[in-house]
Amino acid sequence: MIDHLTDDPLAVEVQASSSFNNCFISVTNLTKLISPRIASPRVVKRTDSFIRAHDLNLSEEDIQRVIDDERTDRETSERDGSTLVPIDGNGDIVINALVEVGLAEAGDESSRWIATSGTAYVLKKRPKQQRMGPWKNAASGKDVLVWSTKCIRNLGAEYPVVKARGLINASARDVVDLLRDSSKVTIYNKSSLGRKDKVVLTSSVDSEAKIMSSLTKPPIVRKPLECVTLFYARQLTVQDNIELDGVGYITVGRSVWENEDGSANSSTTRCEILLSVNLVREITTTSGQKVCELTIVTHAVSPACIPLFIGKKAALTAADGYIKDIRAVFEK
């Protein structure tokens, strides 16, 4: 299983590949690569990394402003039908848009999501009062709920978007701190060969943005898979328009690339995560105990070496396992 934050557990099916409608944004000047609600970064470094922005709902005006800001540094070009949009000093537009997409997917309780047979049985049979959170389809007990849906965005539409949800016997802060800590990935991810923070863009008590690199060796592949991912985490607020029962956090991740054409500068098999989300919401039980509900969402592209039908099945299994493995950390 690949770590959900960078080389996502569902991304045993990921590969750098695209030939349609791809939009890249350069993460270069990172002084504003955070939400306006978050304090200024303690660490600011320049990186020549590019991230897809095909689904970030950026207006033509936003994109053009980004292009104009760095036209003197790098000529904007189009290759293979891909719009390459570098930004310098406008990273907040991109990362805030990615958070919006992540919250929309994680908080969507509509019939668009198709439950697995096991999840459908649990939701049908359990009494309504058993669910912990006030939102629809909230988790309860030891059950892990898993859904999938078709991608509503054009890129990677042939691969499912997978969502899973379960309770963790820990505070929301403890869970998000575990997910942020690259040194602890191997505690809950047996397939991980390690994860490193390449560039820390900003880090504070309640938020963090960084580019991470990791290697994973899932059982179904022969060689390790590399993921290089932009990761962002912060505490939720009432302005986020997401149902909460207490403290909440969101983490989002997406693959980044060294080159404007979406290629990597390494010989390893590079994996692509189009979307990785962890929504962590704290819940107070009737006895006063604080637990949290973890909802994950992943959209990843399968490597060419993995047949599509196997990749889809593996994604559902990995989502269930990811929740259980995080849960097990706090039950020891």
Coordinates of C-alpha atoms in Angstrom, one line a residue:
M1 CA 0.0 0.0 0.0
I2 CA 1.3 3.4 -0.9
D3 CA 1.2 6.2 1.6
H4 CA -2.0 8.2 1.1
L5 CA -0.3 11.6 1.4
T6 CA 2.3 11.2 -1.2
D7 CA 2.4 7.8 -2.8
D8 CA -1.2 7.3 -1.8
P9 CA -2.3 3.8 -0.7
L10 CA -4.7 3.8 -3.6
A11 CA -1.9 4.7 -5.9
V12 CA -0.6 1.2 -6.3
E13 CA -2.1 2.2 -9.7
V14 CA -0.3 5.4 -10.5
Q15 CA 1.9 6.4 -13.4
A16 CA 3.0 9.7 -15.0
S17 CA 1.0 9.7 -18.1
S18 CA -1.3 12.1 -20.0
S19 CA -2.1 13.2 -23.5
F20 CA -5.1 15.3 -23.1
N21 CA -6.1 18.7 -21.6
N22 CA -3.3 18.8 -19.1
C23 CA -2.6 22.0 -17.2
F24 CA 0.6 22.5 -15.3
I25 CA 1.4 25.3 -12.8
S26 CA 4.9 26.0 -11.7
V27 CA 5.4 26.2 -7.9
T28 CA 8.3 28.6 -8.0
N29 CA 7.9 31.6 -5.7
L30 CA 6.3 30.1 -2.6
T31 CA 5.9 33.1 -0.3
K32 CA 2.2 32.9 -0.8
L33 CA 1.7 29.2 -1.2
I34 CA -0.7 29.1 1.7
S35 CA -4.2 30.2 2.6
P36 CA -4.6 33.9 3.4
R37 CA -5.9 32.8 6.8
I38 CA -2.5 31.2 7.6
A39 CA 0.5 33.1 8.9
S40 CA 3.5 33.8 6.7
P41 CA 5.8 30.9 6.1
R42 CA 8.9 30.3 8.2
V43 CA 10.7 28.6 5.4
V44 CA 10.6 29.9 1.8
K45 CA 12.5 28.2 -1.0
R46 CA 12.3 28.2 -4.8
T47 CA 11.5 25.0 -6.5
D48 CA 11.0 24.4 -10.3
S49 CA 8.1 22.0 -9.9
F50 CA 4.9 21.8 -11.9
I51 CA 1.4 20.7 -10.8
R52 CA -1.7 19.9 -12.8
A53 CA -4.5 22.5 -12.6
H54 CA -7.1 21.0 -14.9
D55 CA -9.8 20.7 -12.3
L56 CA -9.0 23.7 -10.0
N57 CA -11.7 26.0 -11.4
L58 CA -9.2 28.7 -12.1
S59 CA -10.8 31.4 -14.3
E60 CA -9.1 32.5 -17.5
E61 CA -8.3 35.8 -15.7
D62 CA -6.6 33.9 -12.9
I63 CA -4.5 31.8 -15.3
Q64 CA -3.6 34.7 -17.5
R65 CA -2.4 36.7 -14.4
V66 CA -0.2 33.8 -13.5
I67 CA 1.2 33.6 -16.9
D68 CA 1.9 37.4 -17.0
D69 CA 3.6 37.2 -13.6
E70 CA 6.4 35.0 -14.8
R71 CA 6.6 35.6 -18.5
T72 CA 10.0 37.3 -18.0
D73 CA 11.3 34.2 -16.3
R74 CA 10.0 31.4 -18.5
E75 CA 8.2 31.4 -21.9
T76 CA 4.8 29.9 -21.7
S77 CA 4.3 27.2 -24.2
E78 CA 2.0 24.4 -25.3
R79 CA 3.1 20.9 -25.9
D80 CA 1.0 17.9 -26.9
G81 CA -2.1 20.0 -26.3
S82 CA -1.0 20.7 -22.7
T83 CA -1.3 24.2 -21.4
L84 CA 1.7 24.9 -19.2
V85 CA 1.0 27.7 -16.7
P86 CA 4.0 28.8 -14.5
I87 CA 3.3 30.9 -11.5
D88 CA 5.5 33.1 -9.4
G89 CA 4.0 34.7 -6.2
N90 CA 0.5 33.3 -6.9
G91 CA 0.7 29.8 -5.4
D92 CA -2.1 30.7 -2.9
I93 CA -4.5 30.5 -5.9
V94 CA -3.5 27.0 -6.7
I95 CA -3.3 25.5 -3.2
N96 CA -6.6 27.1 -2.0
A97 CA -8.3 25.7 -5.1
L98 CA -6.9 22.3 -4.5
V99 CA -8.3 22.4 -0.9
E100 CA -11.7 23.4 -2.3
V101 CA -11.7 20.4 -4.6
G102 CA -10.7 18.1 -1.8
L103 CA -13.4 19.3 0.6
A104 CA -16.0 19.0 -2.1
E105 CA -15.1 15.4 -2.8
A106 CA -14.7 14.4 0.9
G107 CA -17.9 16.1 2.0
D108 CA -20.1 14.9 -0.9
E109 CA -22.7 12.5 0.5
S110 CA -24.7 12.3 -2.7
S111 CA -25.9 9.2 -4.6
R112 CA -23.0 9.8 -7.0
W113 CA -20.9 7.6 -4.7
I114 CA -21.5 3.9 -5.2
A115 CA -21.0 1.9 -2.0
T116 CA -19.3 -1.5 -2.0
S117 CA -21.6 -4.4 -1.2
G118 CA -20.2 -4.6 2.3
T119 CA -20.7 -0.9 2.9
A120 CA -24.2 -0.9 1.4
Y121 CA -25.2 -3.7 3.8
V122 CA -23.8 -1.9 6.9
L123 CA -25.6 1.4 6.0
K124 CA -28.9 -0.4 5.3
K125 CA -28.9 -2.5 8.5
R126 CA -27.5 -0.3 11.2
P127 CA -29.8 2.0 13.2
K128 CA -29.5 5.7 12.4
Q129 CA -28.5 6.5 15.9
Q130 CA -25.4 4.3 15.7
R131 CA -23.5 6.8 13.5
M132 CA -21.2 9.1 15.4
G133 CA -21.0 12.3 13.3
P134 CA -24.1 14.4 12.5
W135 CA -23.4 14.2 8.7
K136 CA -25.0 11.6 6.4
N137 CA -23.1 8.3 6.1
A138 CA -21.0 9.0 9.2
A139 CA -18.9 6.1 10.5
S140 CA -19.7 4.0 13.5
G141 CA -18.0 1.2 15.5
K142 CA -15.3 -0.8 13.7
D143 CA -16.8 -0.6 10.3
V144 CA -14.9 0.9 7.4
L145 CA -17.1 2.4 4.7
V146 CA -15.9 2.4 1.1
W147 CA -17.4 4.0 -2.0
S148 CA -16.2 4.7 -5.6
T149 CA -17.4 7.0 -8.3
K150 CA -16.6 8.1 -11.8
C151 CA -14.3 11.0 -12.2
I152 CA -16.2 14.2 -13.1
R153 CA -13.0 15.8 -14.4
N154 CA -11.6 15.0 -17.8
L155 CA -8.1 13.8 -16.7
G156 CA -8.0 10.2 -15.6
A157 CA -11.7 9.7 -16.2
E158 CA -11.2 6.0 -16.8
Y159 CA -9.9 5.5 -13.3
P160 CA -12.3 5.6 -10.3
V161 CA -12.3 8.1 -7.5
V162 CA -12.3 6.1 -4.2
K163 CA -13.5 7.2 -0.8
A164 CA -13.2 5.5 2.5
R165 CA -14.3 6.4 6.1
G166 CA -13.8 5.0 9.5
L167 CA -13.4 6.0 13.2
I168 CA -10.0 6.4 14.8
N169 CA -9.5 6.2 18.6
A170 CA -7.5 9.4 18.8
S171 CA -7.9 13.2 18.6
A172 CA -8.0 14.8 15.2
R173 CA -4.8 16.6 16.0
D174 CA -2.9 13.3 16.8
V175 CA -4.1 11.8 13.5
V176 CA -3.1 14.7 11.4
D177 CA 0.3 15.0 13.1
L178 CA 0.9 11.3 12.3
L179 CA 0.0 11.9 8.6
R180 CA 2.3 15.0 8.4
D181 CA 5.4 13.2 9.9
S182 CA 7.4 11.6 7.1
S183 CA 9.5 9.7 9.5
K184 CA 6.5 7.7 10.7
V185 CA 5.1 6.5 7.4
T186 CA 6.5 3.0 7.8
I187 CA 4.6 2.6 11.1
Y188 CA 1.3 2.4 9.2
N189 CA 2.5 1.6 5.7
K190 CA 4.2 -1.8 5.4
S191 CA 5.0 -1.3 1.7
S192 CA 6.8 2.0 2.3
L193 CA 10.5 2.2 1.7
G194 CA 10.6 5.7 3.2
R195 CA 9.4 9.2 2.7
K196 CA 11.5 12.4 2.8
D197 CA 10.6 16.1 2.8
K198 CA 12.4 17.5 -0.1
V199 CA 11.3 21.2 0.4
V200 CA 9.4 22.5 3.3
L201 CA 7.5 25.5 2.0
T202 CA 5.8 26.5 5.3
S203 CA 5.3 24.9 8.6
S204 CA 3.4 26.0 11.7
V205 CA 1.4 24.4 14.5
D206 CA -1.8 24.3 12.4
S207 CA -0.6 24.2 8.8
E208 CA 2.2 22.8 6.6
A209 CA 3.0 22.8 3.0
K210 CA 5.9 20.8 1.5
I211 CA 7.1 18.7 -1.4
M212 CA 7.7 15.1 -0.5
S213 CA 9.5 12.2 -2.2
S214 CA 8.8 8.6 -1.3
L215 CA 9.5 5.1 -2.5
T216 CA 7.0 2.2 -2.1
K217 CA 7.1 -1.4 -3.1
P218 CA 3.5 -2.8 -3.4
P219 CA 3.2 -6.6 -3.7
I220 CA 1.8 -6.3 -7.2
V221 CA 4.8 -4.6 -8.8
R222 CA 8.3 -5.7 -9.3
K223 CA 10.2 -2.5 -8.9
P224 CA 9.7 0.3 -6.3
L225 CA 7.4 3.2 -7.3
E226 CA 8.4 6.8 -6.7
C227 CA 6.0 9.6 -5.8
V228 CA 6.9 13.3 -5.6
T229 CA 4.0 15.2 -4.2
L230 CA 2.9 18.6 -3.1
F231 CA 1.3 18.2 0.4
Y232 CA -0.7 20.7 2.3
A233 CA -2.4 20.5 5.6
R234 CA -4.3 23.0 7.8
Q235 CA -7.0 23.2 10.4
L236 CA -10.6 23.8 9.1
T237 CA -12.7 26.8 9.9
V238 CA -16.4 27.7 9.6
Q239 CA -15.6 29.4 6.3
D240 CA -14.8 26.0 4.8
N241 CA -18.5 25.1 4.6
I242 CA -17.9 21.5 5.8
E243 CA -20.0 19.8 8.5
L244 CA -18.0 19.6 11.8
D245 CA -18.7 18.3 15.2
G246 CA -15.5 19.7 16.7
V247 CA -12.0 20.4 15.5
G248 CA -11.3 19.4 12.0
Y249 CA -8.3 19.2 9.6
I250 CA -7.8 18.8 5.9
T251 CA -4.8 17.5 4.0
V252 CA -4.5 17.5 0.2
G253 CA -1.9 16.1 -2.1
R254 CA -1.1 16.0 -5.8
S255 CA 1.9 14.9 -7.8
V256 CA 4.4 17.4 -9.0
W257 CA 6.9 17.3 -11.8
E258 CA 10.3 18.7 -12.5
N259 CA 9.6 19.6 -16.1
E260 CA 7.0 21.6 -17.9
D261 CA 6.0 18.7 -20.0
G262 CA 5.1 16.6 -17.0
S263 CA 8.2 14.4 -17.1
A264 CA 10.6 13.5 -14.2
N265 CA 14.3 13.7 -13.8
S266 CA 14.8 10.2 -12.5
S267 CA 15.0 6.6 -13.8
T268 CA 12.6 5.2 -11.3
T269 CA 8.9 4.4 -12.1
R270 CA 7.2 7.7 -11.2
C271 CA 3.6 7.4 -10.0
E272 CA 0.9 10.0 -10.4
I273 CA -1.7 11.0 -7.8
L274 CA -4.3 13.3 -9.2
L275 CA -5.9 13.8 -5.9
S276 CA -5.3 12.7 -2.3
V277 CA -7.4 13.9 0.6
N278 CA -7.6 13.3 4.3
L279 CA -10.5 14.9 6.1
V280 CA -10.1 14.4 9.8
R281 CA -13.1 15.4 12.0
E282 CA -13.1 15.2 15.8
I283 CA -16.2 13.7 17.4
T284 CA -17.2 13.7 21.1
T285 CA -18.9 10.5 22.2
T286 CA -21.8 10.3 24.6
S287 CA -19.4 9.4 27.3
G288 CA -17.3 12.5 26.6
Q289 CA -14.4 10.7 24.9
K290 CA -12.8 12.4 21.9
V291 CA -12.4 10.2 18.8
C292 CA -12.1 11.2 15.2
E293 CA -13.5 10.2 11.8
L294 CA -11.1 9.9 9.0
T295 CA -12.4 10.2 5.4
I296 CA -9.9 9.7 2.6
V297 CA -10.4 10.3 -1.1
T298 CA -8.0 9.2 -3.8
H299 CA -7.9 9.5 -7.6
A300 CA -4.8 7.9 -9.1
V301 CA -3.6 6.6 -12.5
S302 CA -2.6 3.0 -12.9
P303 CA 0.9 2.1 -14.2
A304 CA 0.8 0.5 -17.6
C305 CA 2.1 -2.7 -16.0
I306 CA -1.2 -3.1 -14.0
P307 CA -4.4 -4.0 -15.9
L308 CA -7.2 -1.5 -15.3
F309 CA -9.6 -4.1 -13.7
I310 CA -6.9 -5.1 -11.2
G311 CA -6.1 -1.5 -10.4
K312 CA -9.7 -0.7 -9.7
K313 CA -10.1 -3.7 -7.3
A314 CA -6.8 -2.9 -5.6
A315 CA -7.9 0.7 -5.1
L316 CA -10.9 -0.4 -3.1
T317 CA -8.9 -2.9 -1.0
A318 CA -6.2 -0.3 -0.3
A319 CA -8.7 2.3 0.9
D320 CA -10.1 -0.1 3.4
G321 CA -6.7 -1.2 4.5
Y322 CA -5.4 2.4 4.9
I323 CA -8.2 3.3 7.4
K324 CA -7.5 0.1 9.4
D325 CA -3.8 0.6 9.5
I326 CA -4.1 4.2 10.8
R327 CA -6.6 2.9 13.4
A328 CA -4.2 0.2 14.5
V329 CA -1.5 2.7 15.3
F330 CA -3.6 4.2 18.0
E331 CA -4.8 0.9 19.4
K332 CA -1.4 -0.4 20.4

